[in-house]
XYZ file of N, CA and C in Angstrom:
819
model
N -39.435 -71.004 69.876
C -38.968 -69.760 70.558
C -37.995 -69.019 69.627
N -38.211 -67.700 69.559
C -37.312 -66.899 68.742
C -35.922 -66.905 69.348
N -34.915 -66.834 68.460
C -33.536 -66.841 68.921
C -33.262 -65.694 69.863
N -33.906 -64.527 69.632
C -33.658 -63.352 70.458
C -34.120 -63.556 71.902
N -35.016 -64.510 72.139
C -35.558 -64.764 73.451
C -34.902 -65.963 74.137
N -33.996 -66.651 73.468
C -33.378 -67.831 74.001
C -32.139 -67.487 74.806
N -32.173 -67.748 76.117
C -31.036 -67.439 77.010
C -30.356 -68.723 77.424
N -29.046 -68.798 77.333
C -28.321 -70.016 77.761
C -28.268 -70.119 79.257
N -28.173 -71.359 79.775
C -27.966 -71.562 81.161
C -26.562 -71.172 81.539
N -26.264 -71.209 82.872
C -24.996 -70.741 83.351
C -23.826 -71.574 82.776
N -23.978 -72.908 82.781
C -22.902 -73.764 82.286
C -22.715 -73.553 80.810
N -23.835 -73.534 80.056
C -23.733 -73.304 78.639
C -23.093 -71.964 78.309
N -23.479 -70.963 79.082
C -22.907 -69.617 78.851
C -21.399 -69.633 79.070
N -20.962 -70.342 80.110
C -19.492 -70.429 80.374
C -18.799 -71.158 79.194
N -19.400 -72.216 78.717
C -18.776 -72.967 77.654
C -18.726 -72.126 76.363
N -19.820 -71.424 76.082
C -19.849 -70.584 74.865
C -18.813 -69.492 75.007
N -18.724 -68.899 76.228
C -17.763 -67.816 76.416
C -16.319 -68.290 76.308
N -16.061 -69.593 76.571
C -14.703 -70.112 76.514
C -14.290 -70.386 75.052
N -15.215 -70.510 74.144
C -14.859 -70.862 72.770
C -13.934 -69.833 72.120
N -14.261 -68.516 72.206
C -13.313 -67.559 71.528
C -11.906 -67.618 72.099
N -11.799 -67.856 73.445
C -10.473 -67.973 74.053
C -9.727 -69.197 73.481
N -10.437 -70.332 73.398
C -9.829 -71.537 72.878
C -9.405 -71.359 71.414
N -10.255 -70.661 70.611
C -9.874 -70.423 69.232
C -8.663 -69.541 69.115
N -8.618 -68.495 69.952
C -7.439 -67.595 69.922
C -6.162 -68.322 70.309
N -6.255 -69.136 71.364
C -5.062 -69.902 71.795
C -4.668 -70.921 70.723
N -5.660 -71.573 70.120
C -5.363 -72.520 69.065
C -4.721 -71.824 67.845
N -5.264 -70.686 67.474
C -4.716 -69.963 66.306
C -3.276 -69.557 66.608
N -3.026 -69.075 67.837
C -1.637 -68.717 68.166
C -0.715 -69.906 68.141
N -1.176 -71.067 68.701
C -0.328 -72.244 68.730
C -0.002 -72.693 67.292
N -0.968 -72.623 66.375
C -0.712 -73.009 64.992
C 0.298 -72.042 64.354
N 0.053 -70.731 64.552
C 0.962 -69.746 63.976
C 2.381 -69.877 64.523
N 2.458 -70.094 65.832
C 3.770 -70.256 66.488
C 4.483 -71.488 65.929
N 3.730 -72.583 65.790
C 4.292 -73.820 65.288
C 4.843 -73.678 63.879
N 4.095 -72.937 63.031
C 4.558 -72.737 61.637
C 5.833 -71.930 61.610
N 5.904 -70.839 62.385
C 7.105 -70.031 62.385
C 8.313 -70.772 62.939
N 8.111 -71.549 64.013
C 9.250 -72.275 64.604
C 9.662 -73.478 63.770
N 8.730 -73.973 62.929
C 9.117 -75.047 62.018
C 10.111 -74.491 60.946
N 9.882 -73.227 60.548
C 10.791 -72.600 59.588
C 12.055 -72.123 60.248
N 11.928 -71.650 61.507
C 13.121 -71.117 62.223
C 12.978 -71.474 63.710
N 13.632 -72.538 64.173
C 13.487 -72.968 65.566
C 13.881 -71.888 66.580
N 14.726 -70.924 66.121
C 15.153 -69.862 67.056
C 14.285 -68.634 67.019
N 13.150 -68.740 66.354
C 12.249 -67.590 66.192
C 11.771 -67.065 67.577
N 11.813 -65.738 67.787
C 11.449 -65.171 69.046
C 10.103 -64.425 69.042
N 9.598 -64.176 67.852
C 8.402 -63.351 67.746
C 7.150 -64.066 68.259
N 7.044 -65.337 67.962
C 5.877 -66.102 68.452
C 6.409 -67.328 69.227
N 6.808 -67.150 70.483
C 7.301 -68.296 71.253
C 6.210 -69.310 71.514
N 6.604 -70.495 71.818
C 5.627 -71.566 72.062
C 4.894 -71.318 73.382
N 3.765 -71.964 73.519
C 3.010 -71.817 74.766
C 3.782 -72.350 75.967
N 4.533 -73.447 75.714
C 5.334 -74.012 76.843
C 6.437 -73.040 77.256
N 7.062 -72.357 76.264
C 8.110 -71.390 76.609
C 7.557 -70.234 77.398
N 6.382 -69.767 77.040
C 5.775 -68.670 77.791
C 5.382 -69.099 79.211
N 4.880 -70.322 79.301
C 4.547 -70.857 80.626
C 5.808 -70.969 81.498
N 6.900 -71.416 80.946
C 8.161 -71.516 81.699
C 8.631 -70.118 82.115
N 8.502 -69.154 81.218
C 8.932 -67.780 81.561
C 8.082 -67.198 82.660
N 6.772 -67.456 82.595
C 5.860 -66.969 83.626
C 6.178 -67.580 84.984
N 6.399 -68.880 85.030
C 6.768 -69.539 86.267
C 8.081 -69.009 86.806
N 9.041 -68.786 85.897
C 10.360 -68.261 86.329
C 10.213 -66.860 86.944
N 9.392 -66.012 86.298
C 9.231 -64.680 86.821
C 8.473 -64.639 88.145
N 7.564 -65.636 88.304
C 6.682 -65.625 89.481
C 7.277 -66.345 90.654
N 8.014 -67.445 90.430
C 8.389 -68.338 91.509
C 9.893 -68.537 91.674
N 10.713 -67.876 90.851
C 12.174 -67.985 91.031
C 12.719 -66.609 91.333
N 13.456 -66.520 92.430
C 14.039 -65.235 92.831
C 15.010 -64.728 91.797
N 14.958 -63.424 91.553
C 15.887 -62.846 90.602
C 17.306 -62.902 91.148
N 18.271 -63.339 90.319
C 19.624 -63.551 90.763
C 20.299 -62.266 91.260
N 19.906 -61.123 90.664
C 20.552 -59.885 91.070
C 19.891 -59.217 92.272
N 18.559 -59.188 92.290
C 17.861 -58.483 93.389
C 17.349 -59.398 94.453
N 17.130 -60.687 94.109
C 16.538 -61.616 95.034
C 15.026 -61.517 95.136
N 14.425 -60.665 94.303
C 12.970 -60.478 94.324
C 12.264 -61.443 93.369
N 11.007 -61.715 93.686
C 10.162 -62.468 92.739
C 9.502 -61.394 91.843
N 10.044 -61.215 90.659
C 9.787 -60.051 89.844
C 8.330 -59.820 89.516
N 7.611 -60.928 89.195
C 6.194 -60.754 88.780
C 5.383 -60.150 89.927
N 5.630 -60.637 91.144
C 4.812 -60.171 92.268
C 5.246 -58.748 92.667
N 6.543 -58.432 92.575
C 6.999 -57.082 92.880
C 6.398 -56.109 91.860
N 6.460 -56.474 90.586
C 5.863 -55.602 89.556
C 4.361 -55.436 89.727
N 3.682 -56.555 90.060
C 2.246 -56.507 90.227
C 1.872 -55.610 91.420
N 2.552 -55.769 92.535
C 2.277 -54.936 93.717
C 2.483 -53.473 93.389
N 3.588 -53.131 92.714
C 3.879 -51.729 92.404
C 2.811 -51.124 91.480
N 2.406 -51.886 90.441
C 1.405 -51.371 89.504
C 0.035 -51.219 90.198
N -0.360 -52.214 91.003
C -1.675 -52.150 91.646
C -1.714 -51.015 92.651
N -0.608 -50.766 93.352
C -0.605 -49.644 94.304
C -0.790 -48.332 93.585
N -0.090 -48.138 92.455
C -0.271 -46.883 91.687
C -1.696 -46.782 91.158
N -2.211 -47.881 90.650
C -3.578 -47.882 90.132
C -4.590 -47.548 91.215
N -4.388 -48.128 92.410
C -5.339 -47.885 93.516
C -5.367 -46.412 93.890
N -4.177 -45.836 94.089
C -4.116 -44.433 94.502
C -4.695 -43.514 93.421
N -4.350 -43.805 92.163
C -4.852 -42.998 91.084
C -6.365 -43.042 90.971
N -6.921 -44.265 91.025
C -8.379 -44.406 90.894
C -9.128 -43.851 92.121
N -8.491 -44.002 93.292
C -9.150 -43.500 94.515
C -9.258 -41.972 94.452
N -8.165 -41.284 94.020
C -8.229 -39.851 93.908
C -9.233 -39.409 92.837
N -9.212 -40.127 91.702
C -10.158 -39.810 90.624
C -11.610 -40.014 91.095
N -11.858 -41.078 91.849
C -13.235 -41.323 92.353
C -13.656 -40.255 93.310
N -12.736 -39.813 94.170
C -13.064 -38.746 95.104
C -13.446 -37.463 94.369
N -12.640 -37.132 93.352
C -12.937 -35.956 92.543
C -14.302 -36.107 91.813
N -14.593 -37.306 91.369
C -15.858 -37.564 90.661
C -17.034 -37.355 91.633
N -16.857 -37.815 92.883
C -17.945 -37.655 93.848
C -18.199 -36.181 94.113
N -17.145 -35.445 94.410
C -17.296 -34.044 94.819
C -17.714 -33.167 93.598
N -16.914 -33.186 92.563
C -17.191 -32.275 91.467
C -18.399 -32.759 90.646
N -18.504 -34.073 90.507
C -19.673 -34.614 89.770
C -20.971 -34.277 90.479
N -20.955 -34.379 91.803
C -22.179 -34.043 92.566
C -22.508 -32.550 92.438
N -21.467 -31.713 92.497
C -21.722 -30.244 92.360
C -22.280 -29.947 90.978
N -21.726 -30.530 89.935
C -22.229 -30.276 88.588
C -23.655 -30.802 88.421
N -23.897 -31.972 88.980
C -25.221 -32.599 88.770
C -26.294 -31.972 89.581
N -25.961 -31.438 90.783
C -27.006 -30.972 91.702
C -27.233 -29.441 91.539
N -26.161 -28.672 91.489
C -26.283 -27.217 91.544
C -26.107 -26.607 90.179
N -27.124 -25.865 89.695
C -26.966 -25.221 88.406
C -25.775 -24.227 88.351
N -25.517 -23.546 89.460
C -24.373 -22.656 89.527
C -23.057 -23.432 89.447
N -23.012 -24.556 90.109
C -21.847 -25.430 90.056
C -21.627 -25.980 88.656
N -22.754 -26.308 88.007
C -22.676 -26.795 86.611
C -22.126 -25.753 85.699
N -22.584 -24.484 85.890
C -22.085 -23.398 85.045
C -20.623 -23.138 85.300
N -20.151 -23.367 86.551
C -18.763 -23.084 86.910
C -17.815 -24.221 86.383
N -18.201 -25.460 86.665
C -17.260 -26.577 86.438
C -17.422 -27.212 85.055
N -18.652 -27.310 84.559
C -18.940 -28.140 83.389
C -18.064 -27.776 82.155
N -17.968 -26.489 81.785
C -17.154 -26.135 80.634
C -15.700 -26.551 80.807
N -15.162 -26.326 82.045
C -13.772 -26.623 82.264
C -13.527 -28.142 82.212
N -14.396 -28.925 82.846
C -14.212 -30.381 82.832
C -14.356 -30.902 81.389
N -15.331 -30.369 80.635
C -15.512 -30.829 79.266
C -14.274 -30.535 78.411
N -13.686 -29.314 78.613
C -12.493 -28.976 77.846
C -11.289 -29.775 78.317
N -11.165 -29.968 79.636
C -10.017 -30.706 80.166
C -10.055 -32.165 79.727
N -11.255 -32.700 79.586
C -11.344 -34.112 79.202
C -10.892 -34.373 77.781
N -10.798 -33.281 76.976
C -10.390 -33.440 75.576
C -8.874 -33.362 75.389
N -8.133 -33.049 76.466
C -6.684 -32.986 76.387
C -6.157 -34.423 76.384
N -5.369 -34.823 75.382
C -4.788 -36.173 75.426
C -3.890 -36.291 76.658
N -4.249 -37.145 77.636
C -3.467 -37.196 78.902
C -2.013 -37.508 78.704
N -1.677 -38.288 77.669
C -0.285 -38.692 77.510
C 0.575 -37.481 77.218
N -0.019 -36.387 76.624
C 0.717 -35.188 76.355
C 1.016 -34.386 77.607
N 0.257 -34.700 78.664
C 0.467 -34.011 79.946
C 1.613 -34.633 80.729
N 1.999 -35.873 80.319
C 2.999 -36.612 81.074
C 4.299 -35.842 81.251
N 4.891 -35.275 80.163
C 6.135 -34.477 80.395
C 5.945 -33.353 81.407
N 4.777 -32.706 81.372
C 4.531 -31.611 82.343
C 4.509 -32.168 83.736
N 3.857 -33.317 83.917
C 3.784 -33.932 85.260
C 5.156 -34.309 85.752
N 6.007 -34.857 84.869
C 7.344 -35.260 85.263
C 8.177 -34.000 85.666
N 7.973 -32.902 84.941
C 8.709 -31.662 85.276
C 8.216 -31.083 86.593
N 6.895 -31.076 86.766
C 6.304 -30.437 87.988
C 6.452 -31.345 89.194
N 6.165 -32.663 89.025
C 6.093 -33.548 90.162
C 7.339 -34.431 90.301
N 8.245 -34.350 89.339
C 9.429 -35.191 89.394
C 9.181 -36.566 88.789
N 10.165 -37.434 88.908
C 10.041 -38.758 88.281
C 9.548 -39.827 89.238
N 9.087 -39.434 90.407
C 8.631 -40.375 91.419
C 7.194 -40.859 91.170
N 6.628 -41.396 92.257
C 5.291 -41.986 92.167
C 4.211 -40.957 91.879
N 4.406 -39.714 92.341
C 3.375 -38.719 92.194
C 2.975 -38.482 90.747
N 4.002 -38.457 89.833
C 3.728 -38.250 88.425
C 2.921 -39.406 87.815
N 3.236 -40.611 88.208
C 2.534 -41.775 87.639
C 1.075 -41.778 88.164
N 0.890 -41.539 89.449
C -0.465 -41.475 89.983
C -1.206 -40.295 89.359
N -0.497 -39.151 89.222
C -1.108 -37.969 88.632
C -1.618 -38.223 87.198
N -0.866 -38.978 86.430
C -1.282 -39.246 85.059
C -2.571 -40.078 85.046
N -2.696 -41.035 85.935
C -3.941 -41.833 86.043
C -5.101 -40.918 86.423
N -4.870 -39.987 87.357
C -5.941 -39.078 87.749
C -6.342 -38.179 86.584
N -5.349 -37.601 85.935
C -5.647 -36.717 84.784
C -6.378 -37.452 83.691
N -6.051 -38.703 83.483
C -6.642 -39.466 82.393
C -8.011 -40.021 82.673
N -8.353 -40.193 83.973
C -9.638 -40.877 84.284
C -10.631 -39.963 84.984
N -10.163 -38.950 85.753
C -11.073 -38.146 86.520
C -12.124 -37.423 85.675
N -11.746 -36.774 84.546
C -12.764 -36.050 83.767
C -13.857 -37.023 83.282
N -13.449 -38.198 82.837
C -14.431 -39.187 82.372
C -15.364 -39.594 83.498
N -14.836 -39.839 84.685
C -15.664 -40.264 85.788
C -16.563 -39.108 86.324
N -16.018 -37.907 86.330
C -16.785 -36.738 86.761
C -18.020 -36.558 85.861
N -17.811 -36.624 84.564
C -18.920 -36.416 83.625
C -19.945 -37.553 83.724
N -19.464 -38.772 83.957
C -20.370 -39.923 84.102
C -21.249 -39.756 85.331
N -20.650 -39.391 86.461
C -21.417 -39.209 87.694
C -22.365 -38.048 87.579
N -21.902 -36.935 87.008
C -22.791 -35.759 86.862
C -23.963 -36.064 85.972
N -23.729 -36.797 84.894
C -24.849 -37.108 83.984
C -25.829 -38.049 84.652
N -25.312 -38.970 85.455
C -26.198 -39.911 86.193
C -27.119 -39.144 87.143
N -26.561 -38.127 87.807
C -27.381 -37.314 88.724
C -28.422 -36.528 87.925
N -28.001 -35.974 86.776
C -28.934 -35.208 85.959
C -30.079 -36.085 85.418
N -29.803 -37.364 85.277
C -30.792 -38.302 84.746
C -31.765 -38.803 85.829
N -31.554 -38.424 87.085
C -32.487 -38.832 88.137
C -33.882 -38.283 87.825
N -34.919 -39.030 88.109
C -36.299 -38.536 87.839
C -36.558 -37.182 88.527
N -36.971 -36.225 87.767
C -37.252 -34.905 88.310
C -38.361 -34.970 89.354
N -39.249 -35.958 89.193
C -40.360 -36.061 90.155
C -39.829 -36.233 91.572
N -38.772 -36.993 91.719
C -38.219 -37.213 93.058
C -37.658 -35.933 93.664
N -36.982 -35.140 92.832
C -36.427 -33.878 93.293
C -37.543 -32.912 93.687
N -38.562 -32.817 92.807
C -39.667 -31.910 93.097
C -40.437 -32.367 94.344
N -40.636 -33.670 94.489
C -41.365 -34.195 95.633
C -40.619 -33.910 96.925
N -39.311 -34.059 96.924
C -38.506 -33.782 98.129
C -38.572 -32.293 98.482
N -38.544 -31.424 97.469
C -38.645 -29.996 97.762
C -40.004 -29.633 98.231
N -41.021 -30.290 97.716
C -42.376 -30.027 98.173
C -42.580 -30.396 99.648
N -41.874 -31.447 100.088
C -41.932 -31.823 101.472
C -41.049 -31.028 102.389
N -40.385 -30.034 101.811
C -39.603 -29.098 102.618
C -38.139 -29.414 102.771
N -37.608 -30.354 101.922
C -36.189 -30.720 102.064
C -35.324 -29.538 101.619
N -34.254 -29.293 102.379
C -33.295 -28.276 101.990
C -32.363 -28.855 100.916
N -31.494 -27.997 100.388
C -30.564 -28.507 99.345
C -29.656 -29.603 99.898
N -29.194 -29.377 101.159
C -28.308 -30.369 101.797
C -29.072 -31.665 102.031
N -30.309 -31.577 102.574
C -31.085 -32.819 102.814
C -31.407 -33.527 101.529
N -31.716 -32.782 100.462
C -32.004 -33.381 99.188
C -30.775 -34.106 98.660
N -29.602 -33.486 98.874
C -28.372 -34.136 98.392
C -28.075 -35.393 99.145
N -28.205 -35.335 100.518
C -27.799 -36.461 101.327
C -28.770 -37.615 101.255
N -30.090 -37.322 101.135
C -31.103 -38.360 101.236
C -31.661 -38.842 99.890
N -31.507 -38.042 98.873
C -32.083 -38.416 97.548
C -30.989 -38.684 96.530
N -30.058 -37.737 96.409
C -29.076 -37.825 95.315
C -27.978 -38.812 95.637
N -27.297 -38.635 96.773
C -26.124 -39.446 97.035
C -26.449 -40.935 97.132
N -27.530 -41.374 97.788
C -27.813 -42.813 97.815
C -27.945 -43.462 96.443
N -28.415 -42.641 95.467
C -28.604 -43.176 94.114
C -27.347 -42.974 93.238
N -26.380 -42.265 93.784
C -25.182 -41.940 92.999
C -24.148 -43.066 93.074
N -24.091 -43.854 94.167
C -23.020 -44.807 94.395
C -22.905 -45.887 93.323
N -24.012 -46.505 92.880
C -23.830 -47.495 91.816
C -23.332 -46.869 90.529
N -23.684 -45.619 90.271
C -23.176 -44.958 89.076
C -21.699 -44.626 89.233
N -21.258 -44.365 90.455
C -19.846 -44.127 90.702
C -19.011 -45.403 90.400
N -19.549 -46.553 90.911
C -18.873 -47.829 90.630
C -18.802 -48.073 89.110
N -19.874 -47.761 88.425
C -19.874 -47.965 86.969
C -18.839 -47.028 86.309
N -18.753 -45.811 86.833
C -17.784 -44.854 86.284
C -16.325 -45.352 86.562
N -16.101 -45.941 87.737
C -14.784 -46.491 88.031
C -14.457 -47.627 87.061
N -15.448 -48.483 86.782
C -15.225 -49.563 85.846
C -14.900 -49.040 84.462
N -15.577 -47.964 84.060
C -15.282 -47.367 82.762
C -13.862 -46.757 82.737
N -13.463 -46.266 83.893
C -12.173 -45.594 83.933
C -10.989 -46.543 84.035
N -11.276 -47.832 84.278
C -10.180 -48.778 84.435
C -9.346 -48.947 83.180
N -10.001 -48.947 82.032
C -9.272 -49.162 80.777
C -8.275 -48.025 80.525
N -8.710 -46.739 80.514
C -7.686 -45.695 80.321
C -6.699 -45.660 81.476
N -7.108 -46.038 82.690
C -6.175 -46.026 83.823
C -5.025 -46.997 83.573
N -5.311 -48.190 83.080
C -4.274 -49.163 82.780
C -3.337 -48.667 81.665
N -3.976 -48.015 80.645
C -3.157 -47.488 79.551
C -2.160 -46.433 80.060
N -2.637 -45.489 80.867
C -1.801 -44.464 81.368
C -0.766 -45.012 82.381
N -1.164 -45.963 83.142
C -0.244 -46.577 84.108
C 0.936 -47.231 83.356
N 0.661 -48.038 82.363
C 1.706 -48.704 81.611
C 2.579 -47.671 80.891
N 1.958 -46.622 80.338
C 2.730 -45.606 79.674
C 3.678 -44.909 80.624
N 3.199 -44.550 81.806
C 4.046 -43.869 82.771
C 5.168 -44.785 83.259
N 4.857 -46.035 83.481
C 5.897 -46.968 83.946
C 6.941 -47.218 82.848
N 6.500 -47.159 81.608
C 7.450 -47.394 80.514
C 8.474 -46.262 80.396
N 8.130 -45.055 80.840
C 9.009 -43.930 80.703
C 9.909 -43.745 81.923
N 9.321 -43.845 83.097
C 10.153 -43.578 84.296
C 9.667 -44.444 85.441
N 10.306 -45.604 85.615
C 10.005 -46.507 86.728
C 11.163 -47.491 86.868
N 11.263 -48.074 88.052
C 12.241 -49.117 88.277
C 11.575 -50.433 88.606
N 10.275 -50.440 88.671
C 9.492 -51.664 88.854
C 8.066 -51.414 88.411
N 7.353 -52.484 88.103
C 5.988 -52.342 87.605
C 5.811 -53.167 86.331
N 4.569 -53.502 86.034
C 4.301 -54.354 84.894
C 4.682 -53.689 83.599
N 4.340 -52.400 83.455
C 4.717 -51.656 82.258
C 6.206 -51.496 82.135
N 6.872 -51.242 83.238
C 8.319 -51.114 83.217
C 8.971 -52.421 82.749
N 8.489 -53.586 83.229
C 9.136 -54.863 82.891
C 8.930 -55.139 81.392
N 7.710 -54.851 80.875
C 7.468 -55.113 79.468
C 8.429 -54.311 78.569
N 8.567 -53.017 78.889
C 9.432 -52.188 78.079
C 10.926 -52.449 78.347
N 11.235 -53.035 79.458
C 12.626 -53.367 79.747
C 13.077 -54.560 78.907
N 12.227 -55.596 78.811
C 12.637 -56.834 78.165
C 12.396 -56.776 76.633
N 11.679 -55.697 76.177
C 11.406 -55.672 74.720
C 12.714 -55.476 73.944
N 13.709 -54.859 74.561
C 14.984 -54.635 73.849
C 15.649 -55.974 73.553
N 15.297 -57.020 74.281
C 15.866 -58.344 74.027
C 14.906 -59.238 73.198
N 13.843 -58.644 72.731
C 12.794 -59.372 72.016
C 12.314 -60.586 72.841
N 12.164 -60.370 74.117
C 11.750 -61.447 75.012
C 10.230 -61.575 75.003
N 9.723 -62.043 73.888
C 8.258 -62.191 73.756
C 7.712 -63.250 74.696
N 8.565 -64.168 75.126
C 8.066 -65.176 76.055
C 7.789 -64.604 77.423
N 8.282 -63.381 77.676
C 7.977 -62.655 78.949
C 6.887 -61.615 78.678
N 6.986 -60.933 77.557
C 6.073 -59.846 77.251
C 4.643 -60.336 77.119
N 4.414 -61.376 76.374
C 3.054 -61.863 76.141
C 2.396 -62.323 77.438
N 3.082 -63.152 78.289
C 2.448 -63.508 79.567
C 2.206 -62.309 80.462
N 3.042 -61.306 80.431
C 2.786 -60.080 81.199
C 1.514 -59.368 80.693
N 1.357 -59.316 79.353
C 0.159 -58.661 78.827
C -1.104 -59.476 79.235
N -0.996 -60.782 79.147
C -2.133 -61.631 79.600
C -2.391 -61.415 81.085
N -1.349 -61.321 81.892
C -1.478 -61.119 83.327
C -2.190 -59.782 83.610
N -1.809 -58.736 82.885
C -2.479 -57.428 83.082
C -3.946 -57.546 82.724
N -4.244 -58.278 81.642
C -5.640 -58.481 81.269
C -6.428 -59.226 82.321
N -5.798 -60.261 82.904
C -6.475 -61.012 83.959
C -6.743 -60.118 85.170
N -5.743 -59.310 85.582
C -5.930 -58.420 86.697
C -7.038 -57.404 86.447
N -7.060 -56.815 85.250
C -8.112 -55.863 84.908
C -9.477 -56.513 84.907
N -9.547 -57.733 84.381
C -10.839 -58.440 84.353
C -11.321 -58.783 85.769
N -10.430 -59.238 86.638
C -10.808 -59.568 88.004
C -11.312 -58.328 88.741
N -10.602 -57.222 88.582
C -11.008 -55.981 89.258
C -12.380 -55.534 88.762
N -12.592 -55.607 87.427
C -13.879 -55.234 86.882
C -15.005 -56.128 87.394
N -14.790 -57.431 87.469
C -15.803 -58.377 87.948
C -16.104 -58.128 89.439
N -15.042 -57.877 90.215
C -15.250 -57.622 91.659
C -16.122 -56.388 91.850
N -15.841 -55.343 91.062
C -16.643 -54.127 91.171
C -18.091 -54.352 90.744
N -18.266 -55.161 89.663
C -19.616 -55.461 89.200
C -20.412 -56.223 90.264
N -19.750 -57.243 90.850
C -20.399 -58.043 91.926
C -20.706 -57.176 93.149
N -19.733 -56.309 93.467
C -19.915 -55.412 94.638
C -21.138 -54.508 94.415
N -21.279 -54.006 93.193
C -22.400 -53.115 92.877
C -23.730 -53.890 92.992
N -23.745 -55.127 92.533
C -24.971 -55.924 92.607
C -25.333 -56.271 94.020
N -24.326 -56.563 94.851
C -24.586 -56.945 96.241
C -25.019 -55.722 97.090
N -24.332 -54.587 96.869
C -24.635 -53.415 97.710
C -25.855 -52.640 97.224
N -26.062 -52.639 95.907
C -27.178 -51.838 95.360
C -27.993 -52.701 94.403
N -28.659 -53.722 94.900
C -29.451 -54.584 93.990
C -30.586 -53.861 93.296
N -31.103 -52.784 93.922
C -32.168 -52.008 93.294
C -31.719 -51.366 92.001
N -30.426 -51.145 91.842
C -29.922 -50.479 90.620
C -29.769 -51.455 89.471
N -30.026 -52.731 89.719
C -29.845 -53.725 88.659
C -31.075 -54.522 88.384
N -32.242 -53.930 88.704
C -33.494 -54.659 88.565
C -33.945 -54.732 87.123
N -33.591 -53.766 86.318
C -34.068 -53.737 84.911
C -32.888 -53.944 83.974
N -33.132 -54.775 82.960
C -32.119 -54.972 81.917
C -30.966 -55.837 82.356
N -30.209 -56.362 81.404
C -29.013 -57.137 81.680
C -27.826 -56.202 81.706
N -26.915 -56.497 82.637
C -25.694 -55.712 82.746
C -24.491 -56.503 82.335
N -23.471 -55.796 81.875
C -22.213 -56.465 81.519
C -21.289 -56.523 82.702
């Protein structure tokens, strides 16, 4: 059998997938050990045990000043901002993406603006958002929306434009109005593409969330990372970065499974990530 046709079983695939993680952890442990052998007080590459102790302390020991369990408080604050930002961006993607994809007049009206807006570096909009919306939650949520909505709108609109024209023509031949065609042909096929667009938007959403929290916040994963960096507390920063990665991975997997369960017909051909 050719190598290109050889697919690993589930257990083998899990083991193969774990190898890069094990190699990365091993390489870090070796590098950390070498640095600490030269300087036991080295802070740049703390030991794995030191990072585990810091993670446990942040997660399960109440802060002496506030009494809060900082990791969970930061996680709840960041996830709340991420949820509201992505929900608003998804709503905009549904409405504007559908208008661009379905109506030629809507495409002529919105498409140039969305294309131009998507090219604005969102981080440059952050000062404007802080001035207009203040330093509260609205600016942080707004930055996520500005950074992800254009990407999601264009992805949804393109997915609608890629629908087989035969289906559109057949529905019109049977007498379907524009509204009926939208509700019965386009929208049912749009939802899995919307979930895919949300998954694509998660990466920039996390980047903008951490950036906003680093500038103006009193709690959140990004805020904590930039707060402790002044003390070179790498034993806290690295576990926080790993924790953010774990959260992002879990959200992505949940959305992928949700798409497969709700819309199995959209995953019949080809392998998906």
